[in-house]
Amino acid sequence: MENNRFVATVSQVNRRIALNFKKDPEFSDLYVEGELSNFVCHYKSGHMYFTLKDSQSTLKCAMFSHEAERLSFMPENGQNVIARGRVGVYERDGVYQLYAASLEKAETGRGEENIYETFLKLKEKLEKENIFSNNRTLPEYPKKICLITSKGGAVLQDMISVFSRRYPLPELLLFPVLVGGKDASASLTNALRAAGGTDADLVIIARGGGAAEDLWAFNDETLAREIYACRIPVVSAVGHETDFTIADFAADLRAPTPTAAAELVTPDLSELPLYLDNMLADLKRRVFAILEKKQDRLKFLEHEISKGIKNLVLHKKRELESAVNIINALSPEKVFARGYAAVFDIKGRAVKSSEKIRINDELFVRLANGSLTVVVKERT
């Protein structure tokens, strides 16, 4: 090991690079045309950060608030602009970027297609066809989950880690795909079609973050239609929280990140005892409410039945009293009491006519009080 060699620190290297940019007049004031993407304006500081890109490269840019205040328009992703500024180094991260002093709108650049406009046109087209109408209910306790993502990426391991921690019960079916490049859209579409043919409960399409062009495979029209046609619910988890793709709109659920997707589609088993306690308490409240309602109904019916029985008894009592009065009115005792008598022959048969009675026949006469035996002396 040589003792006289100079070993620079990282800070010294970055500082030297920054000084070289400052010394070069070509980087101190230049104009750059490109499409705006990843635009962010911090509401507290007023500083703006964005990326300029063309079909082959990207350039990170920053515009400080005192420069941004002079803009005549609010920058938006997809706009083609010309930025004037200087190239410098952000020494902490060792990243060079354009420090913009001004921005002006430009025509869509040099025959290059504006990908943001393409995105909006496709979104509008599919929206009119109701391709974004999927709203199927995700199972509360999935038994089998299809994962469509890169096999070797950190995204897969992050999701597996979440499943292991929260809900290690479901079977995970991996469909490894390309998540970037010209063949990625076809790879994603084929994998989704295969996943839809399984008996899984849901599908998660996942990819980590990146620039808009890195996520372009998920803005594919064929992929969107395949998501819409899939027979099982699809969850899209592409990029970061601020990233939106056509796949997000076509899916049944959009998750801000792949890790969030794994959390959204599974319950946390550590919370299950509390969940069961709450469910039991709620069940008790519902049962008690039903019983109380039934008890009130029973009391009401008891009152009605009691009232009905009383009315029925009173009505029958009145009918009985009326019948008794009629019976009493027709009773022979009552007739006898009014001075009438009943006549019977010697065999006990009622005598209704004098034609069959002879002189000297004995007859019995029933009176109100006692009876008489008489002998017929005359017949008239």
Coordinates of C-alpha atoms in Angstrom, one line a residue, residues 20-316:
N20 CA -16.1 22.0 -12.5
F21 CA -19.7 22.7 -13.4
K22 CA -19.3 26.3 -12.1
K23 CA -16.2 26.9 -14.1
D24 CA -17.7 25.7 -17.4
P25 CA -19.6 28.6 -19.0
E26 CA -21.6 26.2 -21.2
F27 CA -23.4 25.0 -18.0
S28 CA -23.9 28.4 -16.4
D29 CA -26.6 29.5 -18.7
L30 CA -28.4 27.2 -21.1
Y31 CA -31.8 26.4 -22.5
V32 CA -33.2 22.9 -22.3
E33 CA -36.5 21.7 -23.9
G34 CA -38.3 18.6 -22.6
E35 CA -41.5 17.2 -21.3
L36 CA -42.4 17.9 -17.6
S37 CA -42.9 14.9 -15.4
N38 CA -42.8 14.1 -11.6
F39 CA -43.7 17.7 -10.9
V40 CA -44.0 18.7 -7.2
C41 CA -44.6 22.1 -5.7
H42 CA -44.0 22.3 -2.0
Y43 CA -46.8 24.4 -0.5
K44 CA -44.7 25.6 2.4
S45 CA -41.5 26.7 0.7
G46 CA -42.8 27.3 -2.8
H47 CA -39.9 25.5 -4.3
M48 CA -40.6 23.4 -7.4
Y49 CA -39.0 20.1 -8.4
F50 CA -39.6 18.3 -11.6
T51 CA -38.0 16.2 -14.4
L52 CA -37.4 17.1 -18.0
K53 CA -37.4 14.2 -20.4
D54 CA -37.3 13.3 -24.0
S55 CA -37.5 9.9 -25.7
Q56 CA -34.0 8.8 -24.4
S57 CA -33.1 10.6 -21.2
T58 CA -34.3 12.5 -18.2
L59 CA -32.9 15.5 -16.3
K60 CA -33.7 16.4 -12.7
C61 CA -34.6 20.1 -12.2
A62 CA -35.3 22.5 -9.3
M63 CA -36.8 26.0 -9.3
F64 CA -36.6 28.0 -6.1
S65 CA -39.6 30.0 -4.9
H66 CA -38.2 33.4 -5.8
E67 CA -37.9 32.2 -9.4
A68 CA -41.2 30.3 -9.4
E69 CA -43.2 33.3 -8.2
R70 CA -42.4 35.0 -11.6
L71 CA -44.0 32.2 -13.7
S72 CA -46.9 33.2 -15.9
F73 CA -48.4 29.6 -15.7
M74 CA -48.6 26.7 -13.3
P75 CA -46.5 23.8 -14.7
E76 CA -48.2 20.5 -15.1
N77 CA -47.0 17.0 -16.0
G78 CA -47.1 16.4 -19.7
Q79 CA -46.4 20.0 -20.7
N80 CA -43.6 20.6 -23.2
V81 CA -41.5 23.4 -21.9
I82 CA -38.2 25.2 -22.3
A83 CA -36.2 25.8 -19.1
R84 CA -33.4 28.3 -18.7
G85 CA -30.9 27.8 -16.0
R86 CA -27.6 26.5 -14.8
V87 CA -26.4 22.9 -14.2
G88 CA -25.1 22.3 -10.8
V89 CA -24.5 19.5 -8.3
Y90 CA -26.5 18.8 -5.2
E91 CA -23.5 17.8 -3.2
R92 CA -25.2 15.9 -0.4
D93 CA -26.6 13.3 -2.8
G94 CA -24.0 13.6 -5.5
V95 CA -26.7 14.4 -8.1
Y96 CA -26.4 16.9 -10.8
Q97 CA -29.5 18.9 -11.9
L98 CA -30.7 21.9 -13.7
Y99 CA -31.4 24.9 -11.4
A100 CA -34.1 26.6 -13.5
A101 CA -34.5 30.4 -13.5
S102 CA -37.4 30.5 -15.9
L103 CA -39.9 28.3 -17.8
E104 CA -41.8 28.9 -20.9
K105 CA -44.3 26.7 -22.8
A106 CA -43.1 25.1 -26.0
E107 CA -44.8 23.1 -28.7
T108 CA -44.7 19.3 -28.4
G109 CA -41.1 18.6 -29.1
R110 CA -39.6 17.7 -32.4
G111 CA -42.1 15.0 -33.5
E112 CA -41.9 13.2 -30.1
E113 CA -45.1 11.9 -28.7
N114 CA -46.3 13.5 -25.5
I115 CA -46.8 10.5 -23.3
Y116 CA -49.0 12.3 -20.8
E117 CA -51.4 13.3 -23.6
T118 CA -51.4 9.7 -24.7
F119 CA -52.2 8.6 -21.2
L120 CA -55.2 11.0 -20.9
K121 CA -56.6 10.0 -24.3
L122 CA -56.5 6.3 -23.5
K123 CA -58.0 7.0 -20.0
E124 CA -60.8 9.0 -21.6
K125 CA -61.5 6.2 -24.2
L126 CA -61.6 3.4 -21.7
E127 CA -63.7 5.4 -19.2
K128 CA -66.3 5.9 -21.9
E129 CA -66.4 2.1 -22.4
N130 CA -66.9 1.5 -18.7
I131 CA -63.6 -0.4 -18.5
F132 CA -63.1 1.4 -15.1
S133 CA -66.4 0.2 -13.6
N134 CA -65.0 -2.9 -11.7
N135 CA -66.0 -2.7 -8.1
R136 CA -66.1 -6.3 -7.0
T137 CA -66.0 -7.1 -3.3
L138 CA -62.7 -8.4 -2.0
P139 CA -62.9 -11.5 0.3
E140 CA -62.4 -10.7 3.9
Y141 CA -60.3 -13.8 4.6
P142 CA -58.7 -14.8 1.3
K143 CA -57.5 -18.4 1.0
K144 CA -55.5 -18.1 -2.3
I145 CA -53.8 -15.0 -3.7
C146 CA -52.1 -14.6 -7.1
L147 CA -49.1 -12.3 -7.1
I148 CA -48.1 -10.8 -10.5
T149 CA -44.7 -9.1 -10.1
S150 CA -41.0 -9.4 -10.8
K151 CA -39.6 -12.6 -9.3
G152 CA -36.3 -11.1 -8.1
G153 CA -37.5 -7.7 -7.0
A154 CA -37.8 -6.3 -3.4
V155 CA -41.5 -5.9 -4.0
L156 CA -42.2 -9.6 -3.8
Q157 CA -40.2 -10.0 -0.6
D158 CA -41.9 -7.0 0.9
M159 CA -45.4 -8.4 0.3
I160 CA -44.4 -11.9 1.5
S161 CA -43.1 -10.2 4.7
V162 CA -46.4 -8.5 5.2
F163 CA -48.4 -11.6 4.7
S164 CA -46.2 -13.6 7.1
R165 CA -46.6 -11.0 9.8
R166 CA -50.3 -10.2 9.4
Y167 CA -52.0 -13.2 7.8
P168 CA -49.8 -16.2 7.0
L169 CA -52.8 -18.4 6.1
P170 CA -53.4 -17.9 2.3
E171 CA -51.6 -19.8 -0.4
L172 CA -49.5 -17.5 -2.6
L173 CA -49.3 -18.2 -6.3
L174 CA -46.4 -16.3 -8.0
F175 CA -46.7 -15.3 -11.7
P176 CA -43.3 -13.8 -12.4
V177 CA -43.3 -11.1 -15.1
L178 CA -41.4 -8.3 -16.7
V179 CA -42.3 -5.0 -15.1
G180 CA -40.4 -2.7 -17.5
G181 CA -39.3 -2.6 -21.1
K182 CA -41.1 -3.2 -24.4
D183 CA -42.2 -6.7 -23.6
A184 CA -43.6 -5.9 -20.1
S185 CA -47.2 -5.2 -21.2
A186 CA -47.5 -8.5 -22.9
S187 CA -45.9 -10.3 -20.0
L188 CA -48.3 -8.7 -17.6
T189 CA -51.4 -9.4 -19.7
N190 CA -50.5 -13.1 -20.2
A191 CA -49.8 -13.6 -16.5
L192 CA -53.2 -12.0 -15.6
R193 CA -55.0 -14.2 -18.1
A194 CA -53.4 -17.2 -16.5
A195 CA -54.1 -16.0 -12.9
G196 CA -57.8 -15.5 -13.9
G197 CA -58.0 -19.2 -14.8
T198 CA -57.1 -20.3 -11.3
D199 CA -59.4 -20.7 -8.3
A200 CA -57.7 -17.9 -6.4
D201 CA -59.7 -15.3 -4.5
L202 CA -57.9 -12.3 -5.8
V203 CA -55.0 -11.0 -7.9
I204 CA -52.4 -8.4 -7.0
I205 CA -50.4 -6.7 -9.8
A206 CA -47.4 -5.0 -8.2
R207 CA -44.3 -3.0 -9.1
G208 CA -42.0 -0.6 -7.3
G209 CA -41.7 3.1 -8.0
G210 CA -40.0 4.7 -10.9
A211 CA -40.4 7.5 -13.4
A212 CA -43.5 7.8 -15.5
E213 CA -41.8 6.1 -18.5
D214 CA -40.7 3.2 -16.2
L215 CA -44.3 2.5 -15.4
W216 CA -45.6 2.8 -18.9
A217 CA -46.2 -0.9 -19.3
F218 CA -49.1 -0.5 -16.9
N219 CA -50.7 2.0 -19.2
D220 CA -51.4 -0.6 -21.8
E221 CA -54.9 -0.8 -23.3
T222 CA -54.9 -4.6 -23.7
L223 CA -53.8 -5.0 -20.1
A224 CA -56.6 -2.7 -18.9
R225 CA -59.2 -4.8 -20.8
E226 CA -57.8 -8.0 -19.4
I227 CA -58.1 -6.6 -15.9
Y228 CA -61.7 -5.6 -16.6
A229 CA -62.5 -9.1 -18.0
C230 CA -60.8 -11.0 -15.2
R231 CA -63.3 -13.2 -13.3
I232 CA -61.7 -12.5 -9.9
P233 CA -61.0 -9.2 -8.2
V234 CA -57.8 -7.4 -9.2
V235 CA -55.7 -5.1 -7.0
S236 CA -53.3 -2.7 -8.7
A237 CA -50.2 -1.7 -6.6
V238 CA -47.9 0.1 -9.0
G239 CA -45.3 2.7 -8.0
H240 CA -45.6 5.1 -5.2
E241 CA -48.6 6.8 -3.7
T242 CA -48.4 9.7 -6.2
D243 CA -48.2 7.4 -9.3
F244 CA -51.3 6.6 -11.3
T245 CA -51.6 4.2 -14.2
I246 CA -54.4 2.9 -16.4
A247 CA -54.2 -0.4 -14.5
D248 CA -55.1 1.5 -11.3
F249 CA -58.3 2.7 -12.8
A250 CA -59.3 -0.6 -14.3
A251 CA -58.6 -2.6 -11.1
D252 CA -61.2 -3.2 -8.4
L253 CA -58.9 -1.6 -5.9
R254 CA -55.9 0.7 -6.2
A255 CA -53.2 0.4 -3.5
P256 CA -50.7 3.3 -3.0
T257 CA -47.8 0.8 -2.8
P258 CA -47.3 -3.0 -3.1
T259 CA -46.8 -3.2 0.7
A260 CA -50.0 -1.3 1.3
A261 CA -51.8 -3.8 -1.1
A262 CA -50.7 -6.7 1.0
E263 CA -52.1 -5.0 4.1
L264 CA -55.3 -3.9 2.4
V265 CA -56.3 -7.4 1.2
T266 CA -55.6 -9.3 4.5
P267 CA -56.8 -8.9 8.1
D268 CA -54.3 -8.6 10.9
L269 CA -54.6 -11.8 13.0
S270 CA -53.1 -10.1 16.0
E271 CA -56.2 -8.0 16.1
L272 CA -58.5 -11.0 15.8
P273 CA -59.2 -11.4 19.5
L274 CA -60.3 -7.8 19.8
Y275 CA -62.3 -8.1 16.6
L276 CA -64.0 -11.2 18.0
D277 CA -64.7 -9.4 21.3
N278 CA -66.2 -6.5 19.5
M279 CA -68.2 -8.8 17.3
L280 CA -69.5 -10.8 20.3
A281 CA -70.5 -7.5 22.1
D282 CA -72.3 -6.4 19.0
L283 CA -74.0 -9.8 18.7
K284 CA -75.2 -9.5 22.3
R285 CA -76.5 -6.0 21.6
R286 CA -78.4 -7.2 18.6
V287 CA -79.8 -10.3 20.4
F288 CA -80.9 -8.2 23.4
A289 CA -82.5 -5.7 21.1
I290 CA -84.4 -8.5 19.3
L291 CA -85.5 -10.1 22.6
E292 CA -86.6 -6.7 24.0
K293 CA -88.6 -6.1 20.8
K294 CA -90.1 -9.6 21.0
Q295 CA -90.9 -9.1 24.7
D296 CA -92.7 -5.8 23.9
R297 CA -94.6 -7.6 21.2
L298 CA -95.5 -10.5 23.6
K299 CA -96.8 -8.0 26.1
F300 CA -98.9 -6.4 23.5
L301 CA -100.3 -9.7 22.3
E302 CA -100.9 -10.7 25.9
H303 CA -102.9 -7.5 26.5
E304 CA -104.8 -8.0 23.2
I305 CA -105.6 -11.7 24.0
S306 CA -106.6 -10.8 27.6
K307 CA -108.8 -8.0 26.3
G308 CA -110.2 -10.3 23.6
I309 CA -111.0 -13.1 26.1
K310 CA -112.7 -10.6 28.4
N311 CA -114.9 -9.3 25.6
L312 CA -115.6 -12.9 24.4
V313 CA -116.6 -14.0 27.9
L314 CA -118.8 -10.9 28.3
H315 CA -120.5 -11.5 25.0
K316 CA -121.1 -15.2 25.8

